[in-house]
Short mmCIF file of C-alpha atoms and ligand atoms in Angstrom, two decimals:
data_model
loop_
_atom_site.label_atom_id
_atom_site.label_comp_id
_atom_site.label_asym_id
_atom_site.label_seq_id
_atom_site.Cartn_x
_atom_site.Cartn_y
_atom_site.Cartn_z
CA UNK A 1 94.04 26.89 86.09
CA UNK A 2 90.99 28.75 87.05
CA UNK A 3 91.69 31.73 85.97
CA UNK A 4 94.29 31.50 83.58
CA UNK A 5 93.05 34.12 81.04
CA UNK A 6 92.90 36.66 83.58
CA UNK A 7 95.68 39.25 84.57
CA UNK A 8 96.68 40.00 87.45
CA UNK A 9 95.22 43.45 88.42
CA UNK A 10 96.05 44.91 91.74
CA UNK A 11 94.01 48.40 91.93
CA UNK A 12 96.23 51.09 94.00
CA UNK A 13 94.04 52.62 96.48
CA UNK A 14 96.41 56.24 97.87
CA UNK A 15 95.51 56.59 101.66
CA UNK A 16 93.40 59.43 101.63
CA UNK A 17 93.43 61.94 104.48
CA UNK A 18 90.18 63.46 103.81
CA UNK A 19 88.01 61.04 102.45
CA UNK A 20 86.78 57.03 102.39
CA UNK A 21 86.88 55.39 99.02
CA UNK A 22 84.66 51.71 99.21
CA UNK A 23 82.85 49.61 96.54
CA UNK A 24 80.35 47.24 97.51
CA UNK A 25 77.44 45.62 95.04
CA UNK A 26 79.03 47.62 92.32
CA UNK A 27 78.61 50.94 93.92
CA UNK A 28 81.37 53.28 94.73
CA UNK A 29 81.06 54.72 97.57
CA UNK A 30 82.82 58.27 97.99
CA UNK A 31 82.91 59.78 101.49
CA UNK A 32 84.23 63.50 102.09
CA UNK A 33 85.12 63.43 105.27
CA UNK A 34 86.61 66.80 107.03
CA UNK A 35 83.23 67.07 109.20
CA UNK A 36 84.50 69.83 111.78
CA UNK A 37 84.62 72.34 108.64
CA UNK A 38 81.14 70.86 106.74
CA UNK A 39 83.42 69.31 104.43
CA UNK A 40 84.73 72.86 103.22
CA UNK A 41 86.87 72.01 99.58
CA UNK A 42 90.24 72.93 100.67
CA UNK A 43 92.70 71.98 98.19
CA UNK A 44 93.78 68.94 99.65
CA UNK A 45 90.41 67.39 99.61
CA UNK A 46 90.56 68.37 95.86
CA UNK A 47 93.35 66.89 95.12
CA UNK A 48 92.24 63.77 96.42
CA UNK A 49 88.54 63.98 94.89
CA UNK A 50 90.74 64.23 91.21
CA UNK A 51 92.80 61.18 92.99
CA UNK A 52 89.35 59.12 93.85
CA UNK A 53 88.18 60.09 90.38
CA UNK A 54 91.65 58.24 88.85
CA UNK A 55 90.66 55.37 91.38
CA UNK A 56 86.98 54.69 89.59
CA UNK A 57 88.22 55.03 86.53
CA UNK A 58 90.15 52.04 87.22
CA UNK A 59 88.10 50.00 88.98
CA UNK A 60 86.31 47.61 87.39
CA UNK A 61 83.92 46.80 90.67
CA UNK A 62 83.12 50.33 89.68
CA UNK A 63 79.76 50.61 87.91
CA UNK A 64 77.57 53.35 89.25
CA UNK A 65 79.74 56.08 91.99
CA UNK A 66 77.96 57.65 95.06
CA UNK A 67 79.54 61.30 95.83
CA UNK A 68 78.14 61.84 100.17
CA UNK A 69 79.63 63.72 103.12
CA UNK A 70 80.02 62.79 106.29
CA UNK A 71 78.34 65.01 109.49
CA UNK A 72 76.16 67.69 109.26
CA UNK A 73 77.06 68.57 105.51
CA UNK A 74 77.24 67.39 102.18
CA UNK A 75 79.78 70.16 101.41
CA UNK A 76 80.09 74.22 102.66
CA UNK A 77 81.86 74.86 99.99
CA UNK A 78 85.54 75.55 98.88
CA UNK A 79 87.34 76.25 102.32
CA UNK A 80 86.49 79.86 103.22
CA UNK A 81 90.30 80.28 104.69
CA UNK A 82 92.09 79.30 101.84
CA UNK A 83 89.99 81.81 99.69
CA UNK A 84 90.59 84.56 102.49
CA UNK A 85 94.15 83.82 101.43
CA UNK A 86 94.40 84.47 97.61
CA UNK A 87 96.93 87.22 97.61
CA UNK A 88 96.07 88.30 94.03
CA UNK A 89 93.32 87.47 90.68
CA UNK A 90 96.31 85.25 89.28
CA UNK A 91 96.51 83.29 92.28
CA UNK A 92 92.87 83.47 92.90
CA UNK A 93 92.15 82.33 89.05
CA UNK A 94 94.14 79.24 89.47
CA UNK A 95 92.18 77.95 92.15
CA UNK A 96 89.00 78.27 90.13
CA UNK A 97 91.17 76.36 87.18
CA UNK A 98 92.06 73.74 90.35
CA UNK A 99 88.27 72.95 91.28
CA UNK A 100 87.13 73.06 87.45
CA UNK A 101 89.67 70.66 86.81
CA UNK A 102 89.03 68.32 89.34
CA UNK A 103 84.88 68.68 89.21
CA UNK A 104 85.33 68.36 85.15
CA UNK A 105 87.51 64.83 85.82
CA UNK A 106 84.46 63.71 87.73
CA UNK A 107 81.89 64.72 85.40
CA UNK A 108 84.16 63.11 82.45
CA UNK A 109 83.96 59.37 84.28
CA UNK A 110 82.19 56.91 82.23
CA UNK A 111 79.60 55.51 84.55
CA UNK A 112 77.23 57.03 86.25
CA UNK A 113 77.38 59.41 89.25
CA UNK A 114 75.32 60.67 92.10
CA UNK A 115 75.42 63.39 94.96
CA UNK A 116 73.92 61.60 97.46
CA UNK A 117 72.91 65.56 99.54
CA UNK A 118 72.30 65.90 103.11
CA UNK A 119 72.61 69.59 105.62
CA UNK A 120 74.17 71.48 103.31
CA UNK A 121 75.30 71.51 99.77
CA UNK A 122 76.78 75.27 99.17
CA UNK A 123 79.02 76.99 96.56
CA UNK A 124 82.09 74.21 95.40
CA UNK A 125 80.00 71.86 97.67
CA UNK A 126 77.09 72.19 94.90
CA UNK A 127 79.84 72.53 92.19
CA UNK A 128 80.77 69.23 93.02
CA UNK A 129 76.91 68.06 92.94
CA UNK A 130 76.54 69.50 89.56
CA UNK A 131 79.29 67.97 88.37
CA UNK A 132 78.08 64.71 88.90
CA UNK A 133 74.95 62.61 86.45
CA UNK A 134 72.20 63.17 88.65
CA UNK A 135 71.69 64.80 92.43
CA UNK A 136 69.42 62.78 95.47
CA UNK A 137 68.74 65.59 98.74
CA UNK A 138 67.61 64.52 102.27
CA UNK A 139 63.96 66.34 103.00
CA UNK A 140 65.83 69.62 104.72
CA UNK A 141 68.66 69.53 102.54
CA UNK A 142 70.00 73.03 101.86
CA UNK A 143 71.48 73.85 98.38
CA UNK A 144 72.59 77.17 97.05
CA UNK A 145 75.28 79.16 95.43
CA UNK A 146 76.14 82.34 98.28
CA UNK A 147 79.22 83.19 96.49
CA UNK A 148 78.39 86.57 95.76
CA UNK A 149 77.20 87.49 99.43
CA UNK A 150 81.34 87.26 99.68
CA UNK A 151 82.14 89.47 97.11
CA UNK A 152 82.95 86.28 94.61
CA UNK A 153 81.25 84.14 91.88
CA UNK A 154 80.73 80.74 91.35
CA UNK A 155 84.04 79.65 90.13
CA UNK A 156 84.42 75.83 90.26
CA UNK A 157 81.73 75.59 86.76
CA UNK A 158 78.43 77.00 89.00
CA UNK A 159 77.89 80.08 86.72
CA UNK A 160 78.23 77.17 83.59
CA UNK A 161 76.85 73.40 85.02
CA UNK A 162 73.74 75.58 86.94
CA UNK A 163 72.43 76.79 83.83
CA UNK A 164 72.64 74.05 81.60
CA UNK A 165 70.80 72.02 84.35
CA UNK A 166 68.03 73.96 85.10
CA UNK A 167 67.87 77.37 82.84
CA UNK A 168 69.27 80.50 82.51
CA UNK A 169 66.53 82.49 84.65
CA UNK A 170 66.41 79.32 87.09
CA UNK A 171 70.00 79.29 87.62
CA UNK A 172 70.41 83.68 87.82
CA UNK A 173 67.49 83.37 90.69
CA UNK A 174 69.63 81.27 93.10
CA UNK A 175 73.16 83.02 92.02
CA UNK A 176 72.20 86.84 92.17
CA UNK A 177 70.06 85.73 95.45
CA UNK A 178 72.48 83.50 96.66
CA UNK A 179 69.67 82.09 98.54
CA UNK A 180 69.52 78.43 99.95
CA UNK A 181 66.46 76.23 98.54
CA UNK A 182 65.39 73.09 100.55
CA UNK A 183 65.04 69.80 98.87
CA UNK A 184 61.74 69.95 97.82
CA UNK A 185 62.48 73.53 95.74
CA UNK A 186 65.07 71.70 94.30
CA UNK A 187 63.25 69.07 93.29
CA UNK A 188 60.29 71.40 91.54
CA UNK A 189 63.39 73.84 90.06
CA UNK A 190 64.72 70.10 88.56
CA UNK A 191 67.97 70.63 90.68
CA UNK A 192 68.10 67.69 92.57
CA UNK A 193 66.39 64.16 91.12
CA UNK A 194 64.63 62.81 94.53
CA UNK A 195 64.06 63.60 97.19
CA UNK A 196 64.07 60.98 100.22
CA UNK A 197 64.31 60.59 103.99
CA UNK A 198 67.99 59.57 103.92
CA UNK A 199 69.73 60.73 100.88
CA UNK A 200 72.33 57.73 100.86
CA UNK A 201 69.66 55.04 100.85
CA UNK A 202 67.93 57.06 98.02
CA UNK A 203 71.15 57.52 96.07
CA UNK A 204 71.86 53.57 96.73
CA UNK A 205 68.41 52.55 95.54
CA UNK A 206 68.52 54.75 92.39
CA UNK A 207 72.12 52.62 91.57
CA UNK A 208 70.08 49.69 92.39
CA UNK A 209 68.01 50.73 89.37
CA UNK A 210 70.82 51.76 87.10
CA UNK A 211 72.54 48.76 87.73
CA UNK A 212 70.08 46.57 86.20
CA UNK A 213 70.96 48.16 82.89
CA UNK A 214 73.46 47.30 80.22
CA UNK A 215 77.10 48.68 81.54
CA UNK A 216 78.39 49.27 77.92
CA UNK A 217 74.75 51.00 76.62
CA UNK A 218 75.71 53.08 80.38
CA UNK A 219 78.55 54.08 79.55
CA UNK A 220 77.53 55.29 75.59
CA UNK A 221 74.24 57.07 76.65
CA UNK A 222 76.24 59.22 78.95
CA UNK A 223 78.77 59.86 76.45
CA UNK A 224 76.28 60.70 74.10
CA UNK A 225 74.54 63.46 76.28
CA UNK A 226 78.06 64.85 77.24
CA UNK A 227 79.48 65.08 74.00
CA UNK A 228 76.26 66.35 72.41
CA UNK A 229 75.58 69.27 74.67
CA UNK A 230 77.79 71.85 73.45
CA UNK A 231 76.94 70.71 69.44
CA UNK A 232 74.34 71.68 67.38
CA UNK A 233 71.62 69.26 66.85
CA UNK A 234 72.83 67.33 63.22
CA UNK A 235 75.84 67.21 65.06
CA UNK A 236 74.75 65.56 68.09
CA UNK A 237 72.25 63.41 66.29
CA UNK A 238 75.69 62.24 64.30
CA UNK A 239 77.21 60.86 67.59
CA UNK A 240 74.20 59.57 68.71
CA UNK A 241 73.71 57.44 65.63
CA UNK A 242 77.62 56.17 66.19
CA UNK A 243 77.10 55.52 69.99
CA UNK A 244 73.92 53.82 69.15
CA UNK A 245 76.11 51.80 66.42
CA UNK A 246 78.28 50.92 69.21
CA UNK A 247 75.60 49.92 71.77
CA UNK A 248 74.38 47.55 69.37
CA UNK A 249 77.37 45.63 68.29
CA UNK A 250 77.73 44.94 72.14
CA UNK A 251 76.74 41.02 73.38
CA UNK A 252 74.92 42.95 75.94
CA UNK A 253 72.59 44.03 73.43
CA UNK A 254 72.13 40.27 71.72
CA UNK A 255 71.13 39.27 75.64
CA UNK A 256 68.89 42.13 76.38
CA UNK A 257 66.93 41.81 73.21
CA UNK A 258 67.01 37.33 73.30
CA UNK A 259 65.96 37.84 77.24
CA UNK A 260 63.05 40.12 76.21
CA UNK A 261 61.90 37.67 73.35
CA UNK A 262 62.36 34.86 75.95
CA UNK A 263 59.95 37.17 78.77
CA UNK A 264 62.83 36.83 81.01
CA UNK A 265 65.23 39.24 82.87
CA UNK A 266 68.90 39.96 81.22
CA UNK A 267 72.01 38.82 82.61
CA UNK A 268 74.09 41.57 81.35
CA UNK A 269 78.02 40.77 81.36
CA UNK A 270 79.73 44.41 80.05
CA UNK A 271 80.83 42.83 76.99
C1 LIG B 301 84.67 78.58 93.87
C2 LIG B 301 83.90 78.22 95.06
C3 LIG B 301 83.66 79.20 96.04
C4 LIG B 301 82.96 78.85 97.27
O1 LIG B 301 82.52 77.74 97.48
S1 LIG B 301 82.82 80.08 98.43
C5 LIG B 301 82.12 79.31 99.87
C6 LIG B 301 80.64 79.12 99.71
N1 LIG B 301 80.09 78.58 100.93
C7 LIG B 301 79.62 79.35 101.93
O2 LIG B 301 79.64 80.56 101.88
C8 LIG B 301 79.07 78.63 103.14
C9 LIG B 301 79.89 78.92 104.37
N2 LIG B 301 79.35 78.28 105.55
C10 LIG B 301 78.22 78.73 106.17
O3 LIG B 301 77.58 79.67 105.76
C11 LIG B 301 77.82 78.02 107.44
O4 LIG B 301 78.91 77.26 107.90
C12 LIG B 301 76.59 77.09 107.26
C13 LIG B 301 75.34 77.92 106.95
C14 LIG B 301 76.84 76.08 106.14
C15 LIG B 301 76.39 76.30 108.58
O5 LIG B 301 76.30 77.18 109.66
P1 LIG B 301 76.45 76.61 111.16
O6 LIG B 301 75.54 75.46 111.36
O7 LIG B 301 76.30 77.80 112.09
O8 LIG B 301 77.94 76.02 111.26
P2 LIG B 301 79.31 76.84 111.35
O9 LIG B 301 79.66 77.03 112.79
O10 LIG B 301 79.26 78.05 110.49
O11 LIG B 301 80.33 75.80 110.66
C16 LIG B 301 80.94 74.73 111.38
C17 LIG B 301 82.45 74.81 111.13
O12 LIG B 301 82.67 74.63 109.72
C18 LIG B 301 83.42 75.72 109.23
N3 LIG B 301 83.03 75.99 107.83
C19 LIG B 301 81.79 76.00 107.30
N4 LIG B 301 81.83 76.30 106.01
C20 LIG B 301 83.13 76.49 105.70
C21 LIG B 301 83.82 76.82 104.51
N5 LIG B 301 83.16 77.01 103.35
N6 LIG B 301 85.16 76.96 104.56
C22 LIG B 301 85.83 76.76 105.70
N7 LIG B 301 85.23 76.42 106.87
C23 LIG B 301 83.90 76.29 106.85
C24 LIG B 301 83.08 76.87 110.13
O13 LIG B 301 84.07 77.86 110.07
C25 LIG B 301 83.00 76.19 111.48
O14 LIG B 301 84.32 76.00 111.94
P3 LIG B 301 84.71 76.36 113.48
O15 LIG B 301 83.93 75.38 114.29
O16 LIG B 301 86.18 76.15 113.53
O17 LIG B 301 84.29 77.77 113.73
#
């Protein structure tokens, strides 16, 4: 038999209501699509972003994820009706627990992830960017954080992911402000990556890049930055000097450094 050391693994897609789930060339393709509200966050499309996130995780066709909205908007946010409808702060504290929850089960998968940004990416809508490895805009691309122009603040990780990302004065700027920047401010205030015509074909030719790369050494270097950022540095450097342990008992590693020595590209396997 062909196949005979293989099991049998049937992936269970759930049929989404408010989003497309695809993989094609390794890239996972995730596809908010609630268009006639920008792709406002209500909780249902949260619930199935957390659901998608299960999905990668599983999927071993899965190597690099692509986060994009369909229509004019990456996201506008966490749905402005459902937030006019928090009767009380208990209520209103659990949806901020909801989004962090399902943003932080995003930023926790282990390969790597891009917002692929286009019209607008506002409030949860650039929550959700933040939460993911790195951020690609379309030239006009709108990004900002308006939540206190409503009488609210950040609440699905903004005040906590902006910062980190691009500095404490940076990150106060665009959330006291509430301003929107365009692409190419986001690109100077290192909030977005690139910057291209089409932010989908930029986000799928950065992949194309990433993908050439070890899967397993991936997979460790992110782990590495996540789990070192809220260490101190001997700490950090600690983990990094296991992950790097790990990286290099991989085969990956005996093929990257033999097809170097050889002047020839890897073939990388994930093993
Ligand atoms: C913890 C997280 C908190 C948050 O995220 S708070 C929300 C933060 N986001 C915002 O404040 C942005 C809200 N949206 C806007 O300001 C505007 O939209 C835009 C500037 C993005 C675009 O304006 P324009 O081009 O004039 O479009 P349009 O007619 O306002 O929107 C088209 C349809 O989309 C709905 N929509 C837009 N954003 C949201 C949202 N965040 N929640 C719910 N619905 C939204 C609208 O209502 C409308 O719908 P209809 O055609 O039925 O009137």
């Amino acid at each position: 038999m062909e196949h005979e050391h293989e099991h049998e693994f049937i992936l269970e897609i759930p049929e989404f209501q408010h989003l497309t789930y695809e993989v094609e060339g390794n890239i996972a393709l995730v596809t908010l699509r609630r268009p006639e509200a920008l792709n406002a966050l209500s909780r249902e499309v949260l619930e199935e972003l957390a659901q998608v996130a299960e999905v990668i995780h599983q999927d071993p066709e899965a190597r690099v994820a692509i986060f994009t909205g369909e229509g004019r908007a990456f996201a506008a946010g966490a749905d402005l009706k459902e937030i006019a409808a928090l009767k009380d702060p208990f209520m209103a504290r659990e949806y901020a627990l909801l989004g962090q929850q399902v943003f932080a089960e995003i930023a926790a998968l282990p390969i790597p992830t891009i917002a692929a940004i286009h019209g607008y990416a506002l409030g949860g809508g650039l929550e959700l960017a933040l939460a993911c490895d790195l951020r690609v805009a379309a030239k006009g691309a709108k990004l900002g954080l308006p939540e206190v122009g409503l009488g609210l603040i950040p609440g699905f990780g903004g005040t906590q992911r902006l910062p980190r990302l691009i500095g404490r004065g940076r990150a106060l700027d665009l959330i006291f402000t509430g301003r929107h920047v365009e692409a190419e401010e986001a690109l100077q205030l290192g909030l977005v990556n690139r910057v291209g015509e089409d932010a989908l074909e930029e986000a799928k030719r950065l992949a194309q890049s990433i993908l050439k790369n070890a899967p397993i050494a991936l997979a460790l270097a992110k782990e590495s930055v996540v789990r070192g950022e809220g260490l101190d540095l001997a700490e950090a450097l600690e983990i990094e000097a296991d992950l790097f342990g790990y990286a290099a008992a991989t085969e990956d590693m005996k093929e990257g450094v033999r097809a170097f020595l050889e002047k020839r590209a890897p073939e990388f396997k994930g093993e």
